[in-house]
XYZ file of N, CA, C and O in Angstrom:
772
model
N -17.453 158.376 -62.506
C -17.047 157.422 -61.500
C -17.802 157.695 -60.205
O -18.040 158.831 -59.853
N -18.183 156.677 -59.520
C -18.901 156.852 -58.264
C -17.966 157.507 -57.248
O -16.895 157.014 -56.962
N -18.382 158.656 -56.715
C -17.484 159.420 -55.844
C -17.635 159.056 -54.377
O -16.676 159.032 -53.640
N -18.842 158.798 -53.928
C -18.991 158.464 -52.518
C -18.704 156.985 -52.301
O -18.780 156.174 -53.193
N -18.298 156.655 -51.087
C -17.855 155.302 -50.788
C -18.990 154.356 -50.430
O -18.752 153.284 -49.894
N -20.212 154.725 -50.716
C -21.342 153.870 -50.408
C -21.497 152.790 -51.466
O -21.217 152.996 -52.642
N -21.973 151.646 -51.026
C -22.313 150.585 -51.966
C -23.669 150.931 -52.564
O -24.602 151.294 -51.850
N -23.767 150.844 -53.875
C -25.037 151.096 -54.555
C -25.653 149.741 -54.852
O -25.335 149.094 -55.835
N -26.537 149.320 -53.934
C -27.153 147.998 -53.995
C -28.653 148.174 -54.251
O -29.348 148.811 -53.475
N -29.124 147.622 -55.354
C -30.548 147.640 -55.660
C -31.073 146.214 -55.694
O -32.041 145.884 -55.027
N -30.418 145.350 -56.449
C -30.838 143.953 -56.574
C -30.282 143.113 -55.425
O -31.012 142.347 -54.809
N -28.998 143.262 -55.121
C -28.426 142.482 -54.030
C -26.936 142.680 -53.866
O -26.239 143.080 -54.804
N -26.441 142.375 -52.655
C -25.007 142.506 -52.338
C -24.124 141.672 -53.251
O -23.010 142.071 -53.569
N -24.606 140.508 -53.650
C -23.759 139.602 -54.440
C -23.424 140.165 -55.819
O -22.531 139.654 -56.490
N -24.105 141.233 -56.234
C -23.840 141.852 -57.532
C -22.991 143.121 -57.408
O -22.808 143.831 -58.383
N -22.499 143.401 -56.214
C -21.625 144.552 -55.970
C -20.211 144.040 -55.730
O -19.989 143.243 -54.824
N -19.260 144.498 -56.530
C -17.870 144.065 -56.376
C -16.985 145.286 -56.149
O -17.325 146.387 -56.571
N -15.834 145.115 -55.485
C -14.992 146.259 -55.129
C -14.083 146.755 -56.251
O -13.147 147.512 -56.002
N -14.337 146.354 -57.471
C -13.514 146.784 -58.603
C -14.423 147.111 -59.788
O -15.593 146.733 -59.817
N -13.875 147.808 -60.770
C -14.619 148.134 -61.980
C -14.839 146.868 -62.785
O -13.908 146.090 -62.996
N -16.084 146.656 -63.207
C -16.416 145.467 -64.008
C -16.638 145.865 -65.456
O -17.334 146.833 -65.730
N -16.051 145.106 -66.337
C -16.287 145.254 -67.773
C -17.180 144.084 -68.186
O -16.795 142.931 -68.019
N -18.358 144.392 -68.681
C -19.319 143.364 -69.078
C -19.612 143.473 -70.568
O -19.504 144.553 -71.153
N -20.024 142.379 -71.147
C -20.505 142.361 -72.520
C -21.927 141.806 -72.479
O -22.149 140.702 -71.969
N -22.872 142.586 -72.973
C -24.266 142.165 -73.024
C -24.600 141.894 -74.484
O -24.479 142.781 -75.326
N -25.004 140.660 -74.772
C -25.372 140.280 -76.139
C -26.868 140.014 -76.182
O -27.395 139.296 -75.335
N -27.520 140.583 -77.182
C -28.962 140.391 -77.353
C -29.210 139.751 -78.702
O -28.599 140.129 -79.703
N -30.122 138.773 -78.705
C -30.537 138.221 -79.987
C -32.010 137.847 -79.922
O -32.535 137.457 -78.878
N -32.662 138.014 -81.043
C -34.057 137.612 -81.157
C -34.052 136.152 -81.548
O -33.484 135.770 -82.565
N -34.663 135.308 -80.697
C -34.666 133.872 -80.946
C -35.831 133.431 -81.814
O -35.747 132.431 -82.488
N -36.925 134.148 -81.744
C -38.096 133.840 -82.565
C -38.944 135.101 -82.622
O -38.567 136.128 -82.077
N -40.103 135.006 -83.264
C -40.969 136.177 -83.361
C -41.479 136.652 -82.006
O -41.923 137.768 -81.869
N -41.421 135.788 -81.013
C -41.975 136.175 -79.719
C -40.974 136.119 -78.568
O -41.362 136.204 -77.426
N -39.673 135.982 -78.861
C -38.727 135.830 -77.765
C -37.402 136.525 -78.053
O -36.796 136.298 -79.094
N -36.965 137.364 -77.119
C -35.642 137.988 -77.168
C -34.838 137.458 -75.996
O -35.387 137.174 -74.937
N -33.538 137.331 -76.170
C -32.681 136.763 -75.135
C -31.424 137.627 -74.997
O -30.823 138.033 -75.991
N -31.049 137.907 -73.752
C -29.827 138.654 -73.450
C -28.910 137.749 -72.643
O -29.355 137.091 -71.699
N -27.627 137.728 -72.994
C -26.607 137.038 -72.219
C -25.621 138.085 -71.729
O -25.222 138.979 -72.493
N -25.204 137.978 -70.471
C -24.257 138.919 -69.875
C -22.997 138.152 -69.520
O -23.046 137.167 -68.771
N -21.861 138.617 -70.068
C -20.578 137.959 -69.870
C -19.614 138.884 -69.134
O -19.650 140.099 -69.331
N -18.726 138.295 -68.323
C -17.653 139.089 -67.724
C -16.490 139.156 -68.710
O -16.578 138.632 -69.828
N -15.386 139.775 -68.317
C -14.241 139.977 -69.208
C -13.587 138.667 -69.636
O -12.922 138.617 -70.670
N -13.777 137.592 -68.861
C -13.171 136.304 -69.220
C -14.121 135.405 -70.005
O -13.771 134.278 -70.325
N -15.335 135.886 -70.281
C -16.282 135.115 -71.078
C -17.248 134.258 -70.285
O -18.008 133.486 -70.863
N -17.236 134.363 -68.971
C -18.170 133.607 -68.138
C -19.549 134.256 -68.174
O -19.666 135.481 -68.082
N -20.584 133.434 -68.273
C -21.949 133.951 -68.236
C -22.294 134.313 -66.798
O -22.184 133.490 -65.901
N -22.700 135.576 -66.586
C -23.080 136.047 -65.254
C -24.588 136.090 -65.076
O -25.100 135.769 -64.009
N -25.289 136.519 -66.125
C -26.746 136.676 -66.063
C -27.338 136.382 -67.430
O -26.656 136.498 -68.462
N -28.627 136.049 -67.438
C -29.381 135.877 -68.675
C -30.742 136.527 -68.484
O -31.302 136.492 -67.387
N -31.260 137.123 -69.554
C -32.572 137.760 -69.507
C -33.394 137.228 -70.672
O -32.941 137.240 -71.812
N -34.605 136.750 -70.356
C -35.529 136.251 -71.378
C -36.821 137.031 -71.319
O -37.186 137.572 -70.276
N -37.522 137.028 -72.441
C -38.836 137.649 -72.457
C -39.361 137.795 -73.862
O -38.617 137.713 -74.836
N -40.663 138.014 -73.964
C -41.314 138.148 -75.256
C -41.032 139.480 -75.919
O -40.773 140.474 -75.264
N -41.069 139.483 -77.234
C -40.833 140.696 -78.007
C -42.144 141.391 -78.318
O -42.308 142.582 -78.065
N -43.106 140.658 -78.852
C -44.357 141.281 -79.284
C -45.535 140.737 -78.501
O -46.388 140.056 -79.027
N -45.596 141.056 -77.230
C -46.762 140.683 -76.461
C -47.308 141.918 -75.759
O -46.618 142.909 -75.621
N -48.545 141.866 -75.299
C -49.207 143.049 -74.752
C -48.509 143.567 -73.500
O -48.170 144.728 -73.411
N -48.267 142.711 -72.530
C -47.543 143.139 -71.342
C -46.117 142.621 -71.448
O -45.858 141.433 -71.302
N -45.201 143.531 -71.717
C -43.815 143.108 -71.865
C -43.230 142.775 -70.501
O -43.333 143.549 -69.566
N -42.623 141.598 -70.434
C -42.054 141.099 -69.190
C -40.710 140.471 -69.499
O -40.583 139.702 -70.455
N -39.712 140.809 -68.705
C -38.376 140.243 -68.848
C -37.961 139.658 -67.504
O -38.108 140.319 -66.476
N -37.418 138.446 -67.512
C -36.954 137.788 -66.290
C -35.446 137.616 -66.381
O -34.943 137.008 -67.326
N -34.740 138.169 -65.393
C -33.286 138.025 -65.305
C -32.989 136.833 -64.397
O -33.551 136.727 -63.312
N -32.097 135.951 -64.901
C -31.741 134.750 -64.142
C -30.236 134.677 -63.950
O -29.475 135.181 -64.778
N -29.832 134.021 -62.874
C -28.405 133.798 -62.642
C -27.960 132.593 -63.484
O -28.797 131.948 -64.134
N -26.667 132.264 -63.510
C -26.197 131.153 -64.355
C -26.840 129.805 -64.047
O -26.917 128.945 -64.918
N -27.328 129.612 -62.817
C -27.973 128.341 -62.485
C -29.449 128.314 -62.872
O -30.123 127.313 -62.679
N -29.958 129.424 -63.420
C -31.343 129.470 -63.882
C -32.337 129.991 -62.865
O -33.540 130.007 -63.121
N -31.867 130.439 -61.701
C -32.773 130.976 -60.682
C -33.127 132.431 -60.993
O -32.247 133.229 -61.334
N -34.403 132.797 -60.875
C -34.815 134.174 -61.162
C -34.188 135.157 -60.173
O -34.203 134.926 -58.964
N -33.634 136.233 -60.701
C -33.031 137.289 -59.889
C -34.017 138.439 -59.759
O -34.340 138.868 -58.651
N -34.490 138.946 -60.906
C -35.497 140.017 -60.925
C -36.437 139.812 -62.097
O -36.123 139.104 -63.054
N -37.590 140.475 -62.011
C -38.542 140.513 -63.118
C -38.830 141.972 -63.428
O -39.098 142.760 -62.524
N -38.752 142.311 -64.708
C -39.040 143.666 -65.185
C -40.331 143.607 -65.989
O -40.436 142.808 -66.916
N -41.287 144.440 -65.627
C -42.570 144.478 -66.341
C -42.858 145.900 -66.787
O -42.765 146.833 -65.985
N -43.262 146.032 -68.040
C -43.680 147.345 -68.522
C -45.143 147.529 -68.172
O -45.959 146.634 -68.405
N -45.468 148.669 -67.601
C -46.865 148.968 -67.292
C -47.588 149.254 -68.597
O -47.153 150.080 -69.394
N -48.701 148.571 -68.808
C -49.478 148.745 -70.034
C -50.074 150.153 -70.069
O -50.496 150.691 -69.054
N -50.089 150.732 -71.233
C -50.686 152.041 -71.480
C -50.115 153.135 -70.587
O -50.822 154.018 -70.128
N -48.831 153.090 -70.347
C -48.160 154.106 -69.541
C -47.686 155.235 -70.450
O -47.027 154.993 -71.462
N -48.006 156.463 -70.106
C -47.670 157.629 -70.925
C -46.165 157.813 -71.044
O -45.651 158.210 -72.066
N -45.428 157.510 -69.982
C -43.979 157.702 -69.979
C -43.206 156.383 -70.088
O -42.054 156.312 -69.697
N -43.822 155.350 -70.615
C -43.186 154.031 -70.728
C -42.545 153.638 -69.408
O -41.342 153.663 -69.244
N -43.346 153.251 -68.480
C -42.891 152.929 -67.132
C -42.695 151.428 -66.955
O -43.527 150.640 -67.383
N -41.587 151.053 -66.335
C -41.277 149.672 -66.001
C -41.173 149.545 -64.492
O -40.661 150.456 -63.831
N -41.630 148.434 -63.948
C -41.463 148.143 -62.529
C -40.589 146.900 -62.397
O -40.682 145.977 -63.206
N -39.735 146.910 -61.385
C -38.776 145.822 -61.183
C -39.023 145.221 -59.800
O -39.110 145.944 -58.807
N -39.159 143.895 -59.775
C -39.405 143.159 -58.532
C -38.342 142.078 -58.358
O -37.786 141.586 -59.342
N -38.114 141.679 -57.100
C -37.213 140.564 -56.805
C -37.808 139.270 -57.350
O -39.026 139.072 -57.302
N -36.944 138.379 -57.812
C -37.384 137.074 -58.307
C -38.430 137.211 -59.391
O -38.333 138.069 -60.245
N -39.438 136.362 -59.364
C -40.526 136.455 -60.339
C -41.783 137.045 -59.717
O -42.862 136.942 -60.277
N -41.615 137.680 -58.578
C -42.738 138.238 -57.846
C -43.296 139.492 -58.525
O -42.628 140.143 -59.310
N -44.534 139.808 -58.180
C -45.118 141.097 -58.549
C -45.745 141.734 -57.305
O -46.495 142.692 -57.413
N -45.405 141.194 -56.135
C -45.933 141.692 -54.865
C -45.223 142.983 -54.468
O -44.036 143.155 -54.738
N -45.943 143.859 -53.792
C -45.345 145.143 -53.408
C -44.220 144.966 -52.388
O -43.328 145.804 -52.313
N -44.220 143.866 -51.633
C -43.136 143.603 -50.692
C -41.809 143.332 -51.395
O -40.749 143.465 -50.796
N -41.871 142.919 -52.653
C -40.669 142.593 -53.426
C -40.336 143.652 -54.470
O -39.474 143.436 -55.321
N -41.008 144.790 -54.411
C -40.773 145.895 -55.339
C -39.395 146.507 -55.087
O -39.057 146.836 -53.957
N -38.584 146.644 -56.142
C -37.244 147.210 -56.015
C -37.158 148.641 -56.533
O -36.605 149.511 -55.876
N -37.695 148.866 -57.737
C -37.598 150.197 -58.317
C -38.558 150.342 -59.495
O -39.126 149.378 -59.988
N -38.701 151.582 -59.904
C -39.514 151.944 -61.060
C -38.616 152.718 -62.013
O -37.820 153.556 -61.575
N -38.720 152.430 -63.296
C -37.925 153.112 -64.316
C -38.891 153.693 -65.330
O -39.741 152.976 -65.866
N -38.778 154.996 -65.587
C -39.686 155.629 -66.552
C -38.959 156.723 -67.317
O -37.965 157.281 -66.858
N -39.495 157.006 -68.488
C -38.953 158.108 -69.276
C -39.101 159.400 -68.488
O -40.102 159.601 -67.801
N -38.114 160.263 -68.603
C -38.177 161.548 -67.902
C -39.302 162.406 -68.440
O -39.927 163.157 -67.704
N -39.550 162.292 -69.731
C -40.546 163.086 -70.409
C -41.252 162.198 -71.422
O -40.609 161.361 -72.052
N -42.534 162.377 -71.606
C -43.260 161.546 -72.572
C -42.780 161.824 -73.999
O -42.647 160.914 -74.805
N -42.519 163.074 -74.307
C -42.014 163.467 -75.623
C -40.608 164.002 -75.434
O -40.417 165.082 -74.899
N -39.628 163.244 -75.879
C -38.247 163.681 -75.675
C -37.390 163.341 -76.880
O -37.604 162.349 -77.554
N -36.412 164.206 -77.126
C -35.466 163.990 -78.213
C -34.306 163.130 -77.707
O -33.897 162.186 -78.345
N -33.782 163.475 -76.550
C -32.675 162.741 -75.957
C -33.241 161.658 -75.040
O -34.198 161.889 -74.323
N -32.658 160.464 -75.094
C -33.118 159.378 -74.230
C -32.743 159.673 -72.788
O -31.566 159.803 -72.464
N -33.746 159.762 -71.927
C -33.530 159.968 -70.497
C -34.511 159.099 -69.736
O -35.695 159.085 -70.041
N -33.983 158.394 -68.752
C -34.822 157.605 -67.863
C -34.586 158.056 -66.432
O -33.454 158.364 -66.055
N -35.650 158.090 -65.651
C -35.560 158.347 -64.219
C -35.785 157.033 -63.492
O -36.699 156.283 -63.840
N -34.964 156.775 -62.489
C -35.081 155.559 -61.699
C -35.422 155.950 -60.270
O -34.706 156.744 -59.650
N -36.523 155.413 -59.774
C -36.957 155.671 -58.399
C -36.907 154.358 -57.631
O -37.574 153.394 -58.001
N -36.123 154.328 -56.579
C -36.055 153.136 -55.737
C -37.330 153.006 -54.921
O -38.064 153.973 -54.738
N -37.573 151.835 -54.406
C -38.784 151.573 -53.630
C -38.912 152.540 -52.460
O -40.004 152.998 -52.143
N -37.790 152.898 -51.832
C -37.823 153.778 -50.663
C -38.273 155.201 -50.999
O -38.798 155.895 -50.142
N -38.086 155.648 -52.230
C -38.469 157.022 -52.593
C -39.559 157.064 -53.656
O -39.852 158.124 -54.194
N -40.177 155.925 -53.950
C -41.161 155.844 -55.028
C -42.363 156.751 -54.793
O -42.794 157.452 -55.686
N -42.891 156.789 -53.608
C -44.078 157.590 -53.331
C -43.765 159.084 -53.264
O -44.646 159.910 -53.414
N -42.492 159.434 -53.030
C -42.088 160.839 -52.970
C -41.984 161.446 -54.365
O -41.808 162.645 -54.499
N -42.090 160.618 -55.397
C -41.930 161.039 -56.784
C -40.533 161.622 -57.021
O -40.342 162.495 -57.845
N -39.572 161.133 -56.240
C -38.195 161.580 -56.393
C -37.465 160.714 -57.395
O -37.965 159.709 -57.863
N -36.254 161.142 -57.713
C -35.423 160.390 -58.657
C -34.128 160.045 -57.948
O -33.455 160.913 -57.406
N -33.771 158.766 -57.943
C -32.523 158.329 -57.322
C -31.387 158.229 -58.328
O -30.234 158.447 -57.976
N -31.721 157.877 -59.577
C -30.727 157.736 -60.635
C -31.284 158.330 -61.912
O -32.497 158.374 -62.113
N -30.381 158.745 -62.808
C -30.784 159.249 -64.118
C -29.945 158.547 -65.166
O -28.732 158.419 -65.030
N -30.612 158.060 -66.199
C -29.950 157.421 -67.332
C -30.067 158.387 -68.497
O -31.172 158.812 -68.846
N -28.931 158.778 -69.092
C -28.960 159.731 -70.201
C -28.197 159.175 -71.395
O -27.121 158.602 -71.251
N -28.788 159.328 -72.557
C -28.167 158.898 -73.799
C -28.613 159.802 -74.917
O -29.430 160.703 -74.721
N -28.080 159.574 -76.093
C -28.479 160.386 -77.238
C -29.594 159.673 -78.004
O -29.781 158.473 -77.873
N -30.306 160.430 -78.812
C -31.407 159.854 -79.589
C -30.889 158.906 -80.661
O -31.485 157.881 -80.936
N -29.752 159.259 -81.257
C -29.235 158.486 -82.385
C -28.444 157.250 -81.967
O -28.150 156.405 -82.789
N -28.106 157.143 -80.696
C -27.251 156.053 -80.249
C -27.873 155.334 -79.070
O -28.592 155.926 -78.280
N -27.570 154.054 -78.930
C -28.029 153.291 -77.769
C -27.005 153.339 -76.644
O -27.132 152.623 -75.664
N -25.980 154.165 -76.771
C -24.994 154.336 -75.712
C -25.547 155.307 -74.681
O -26.264 156.244 -75.021
N -25.211 155.082 -73.409
C -25.716 155.967 -72.366
C -24.868 155.883 -71.110
O -23.995 155.034 -70.993
N -25.138 156.800 -70.163
C -24.468 156.834 -68.866
C -25.522 156.791 -67.774
O -26.609 157.322 -67.931
N -25.164 156.153 -66.661
C -26.047 156.096 -65.501
C -25.411 156.971 -64.427
O -24.232 156.812 -64.113
N -26.216 157.900 -63.882
C -25.721 158.830 -62.876
C -26.515 158.727 -61.590
O -27.713 158.508 -61.613
N -25.809 158.928 -60.520
C -26.426 159.121 -59.207
C -25.969 160.505 -58.777
O -24.795 160.698 -58.477
N -26.884 161.456 -58.796
C -26.493 162.845 -58.582
C -25.604 163.267 -59.734
O -25.948 163.097 -60.901
N -24.424 163.778 -59.423
C -23.480 164.195 -60.464
C -22.440 163.121 -60.789
O -21.590 163.329 -61.642
N -22.492 161.998 -60.090
C -21.498 160.936 -60.270
C -21.952 159.921 -61.311
O -23.084 159.445 -61.268
N -21.054 159.578 -62.214
C -21.320 158.512 -63.187
C -21.002 157.186 -62.497
O -19.901 157.001 -61.974
N -21.979 156.280 -62.487
C -21.769 154.975 -61.837
C -21.630 153.842 -62.853
O -21.185 152.753 -62.496
N -22.010 154.105 -64.120
C -21.866 153.085 -65.169
C -21.935 153.761 -66.533
O -22.584 154.803 -66.693
N -21.263 153.139 -67.506
C -21.292 153.624 -68.882
C -21.562 152.445 -69.804
O -21.022 151.367 -69.608
N -22.400 152.692 -70.801
C -22.791 151.644 -71.742
C -22.539 152.147 -73.152
O -22.962 153.255 -73.515
N -21.856 151.344 -73.954
C -21.659 151.709 -75.359
C -22.203 150.589 -76.237
O -21.954 149.404 -75.995
N -22.965 150.995 -77.242
C -23.581 150.053 -78.172
C -22.579 149.737 -79.271
O -21.972 150.640 -79.844
N -22.382 148.464 -79.549
C -21.495 148.041 -80.636
C -22.332 147.733 -81.855
O -22.943 146.666 -81.936
N -22.371 148.655 -82.815
C -23.147 148.401 -84.026
C -22.340 147.519 -84.965
O -21.191 147.801 -85.269
N -22.956 146.430 -85.396
C -22.358 145.541 -86.393
C -23.454 145.185 -87.398
O -24.624 145.513 -87.201
N -23.084 144.485 -88.445
C -24.100 144.053 -89.412
C -25.060 143.056 -88.773
O -26.186 142.911 -89.191
N -24.610 142.402 -87.730
C -25.492 141.501 -86.993
C -26.643 142.245 -86.336
O -27.700 141.681 -86.078
N -26.441 143.551 -86.059
C -27.506 144.371 -85.467
C -28.725 144.406 -86.380
O -29.859 144.484 -85.907
N -28.497 144.335 -87.672
C -29.607 144.339 -88.634
C -30.358 143.015 -88.635
O -31.488 142.942 -89.100
N -29.725 141.969 -88.127
C -30.332 140.637 -88.090
C -30.876 140.281 -86.712
O -31.161 139.131 -86.445
N -30.975 141.257 -85.819
C -31.513 140.995 -84.488
C -30.476 140.574 -83.469
O -30.816 140.113 -82.396
N -29.181 140.726 -83.790
C -28.108 140.412 -82.844
C -27.374 141.711 -82.531
O -26.863 142.366 -83.430
N -27.350 142.065 -81.256
C -26.685 143.306 -80.859
C -25.834 143.048 -79.633
O -26.071 142.097 -78.892
N -24.844 143.914 -79.422
C -24.037 143.785 -78.217
C -23.726 145.158 -77.636
O -23.685 146.156 -78.355
N -23.534 145.162 -76.321
C -23.257 146.383 -75.578
C -22.059 146.131 -74.668
O -21.983 145.089 -74.020
N -21.131 147.079 -74.627
C -20.047 147.032 -73.653
C -20.501 147.857 -72.464
O -20.955 148.990 -72.619
N -20.377 147.280 -71.283
C -20.865 147.930 -70.070
C -19.708 148.046 -69.087
O -19.039 147.058 -68.785
N -19.484 149.260 -68.605
C -18.461 149.514 -67.586
C -19.186 149.914 -66.312
O -19.845 150.944 -66.270
N -19.091 149.071 -65.291
C -19.758 149.304 -64.010
C -18.672 149.629 -62.984
O -17.751 148.843 -62.787
N -18.798 150.786 -62.359
C -17.783 151.233 -61.406
C -17.871 150.454 -60.093
O -18.877 149.814 -59.810
N -16.793 150.505 -59.273
C -16.746 149.706 -58.042
C -17.926 149.957 -57.106
O -18.429 151.079 -57.015
N -18.346 148.885 -56.452
C -19.418 148.909 -55.439
C -20.788 149.291 -56.009
O -21.658 149.738 -55.281
N -20.960 149.114 -57.324
C -22.242 149.384 -57.979
C -22.842 148.048 -58.402
O -22.158 147.199 -58.972
N -24.117 147.870 -58.144
C -24.863 146.646 -58.434
C -24.938 146.423 -59.952
O -25.661 147.115 -60.657
N -24.160 145.464 -60.467
C -24.132 145.264 -61.910
C -25.423 144.648 -62.447
O -25.792 144.882 -63.604
N -26.176 143.890 -61.655
C -27.458 143.349 -62.113
C -28.454 144.494 -62.345
O -29.226 144.472 -63.302
N -28.420 145.500 -61.487
C -29.247 146.697 -61.645
C -28.896 147.418 -62.947
O -29.781 147.807 -63.712
N -27.613 147.569 -63.234
C -27.174 148.256 -64.464
C -27.603 147.454 -65.693
O -28.074 148.031 -66.675
N -27.482 146.134 -65.645
C -27.921 145.297 -66.771
C -29.427 145.455 -66.980
O -29.897 145.524 -68.124
N -30.196 145.535 -65.903
C -31.644 145.763 -66.030
C -31.913 147.080 -66.755
O -32.799 147.154 -67.615
N -31.130 148.114 -66.470
C -31.297 149.400 -67.160
C -30.933 149.294 -68.635
O -31.569 149.929 -69.483
N -29.928 148.485 -68.960
C -29.573 148.247 -70.371
C -30.767 147.629 -71.100
O -31.149 148.070 -72.185
N -31.359 146.608 -70.501
C -32.499 145.917 -71.111
C -33.674 146.885 -71.279
O -34.270 146.978 -72.352
N -33.998 147.639 -70.237
C -35.145 148.561 -70.300
C -34.900 149.657 -71.314
O -35.796 149.984 -72.110
N -33.695 150.228 -71.339
C -33.394 151.283 -72.315
C -33.534 150.733 -73.735
O -34.141 151.373 -74.597
N -33.023 149.538 -73.970
C -33.116 148.941 -75.304
C -34.556 148.617 -75.661
O -34.991 148.843 -76.786
N -35.312 148.087 -74.720
C -36.720 147.757 -74.992
C -37.538 149.027 -75.284
O -38.411 149.010 -76.134
N -37.260 150.111 -74.557
C -37.949 151.376 -74.834
C -37.639 151.883 -76.230
O -38.517 152.400 -76.924
N -36.383 151.747 -76.644
C -35.999 152.214 -77.981
C -36.633 151.386 -79.076
O -36.803 151.860 -80.202
N -36.975 150.137 -78.796
C -37.565 149.257 -79.797
C -39.076 149.149 -79.681
O -39.676 148.276 -80.294
N -39.690 149.995 -78.870
C -41.141 149.931 -78.682
C -41.875 150.508 -79.869
O -41.408 151.335 -80.585
């Protein structure tokens, strides 16, 4: 649980709420070149959608709000040793709109670990958040220091074998849920690379 009373805002204030959010993230492969994620709240309302190609050279995912406006764009850096992703506001790729970088902690690792560096600490080579999960499972926790700010559990079903998967996401109060959903997408894309 997030221990300090600070708002953890990466994407925007509108994605930070003062209560714990329970989300359901559903992923399905729509065609040979397109994967789609839908994000639902506890009442079944669509909060976010993520689209992007599955088998293309530069992997790019665009997160949109329910009205279809781009919120963020996630791009995997081609030929990156640690599978690095960069996240920008909207559909931009300009450095003025750079939000964060997400990369594997180690190029060769047994346990899934991602380091997240915000734009403010990117050049310092520091880590603002750590995502940790097991090798055998797509479930993971997001930490800021020693505090858990979100938990993700993968729901394995027979649909998972057909390209349909779902994740239960618990986002603690005052934590940017769009940022956490972006980490779900990146963690899943890294596992399927």
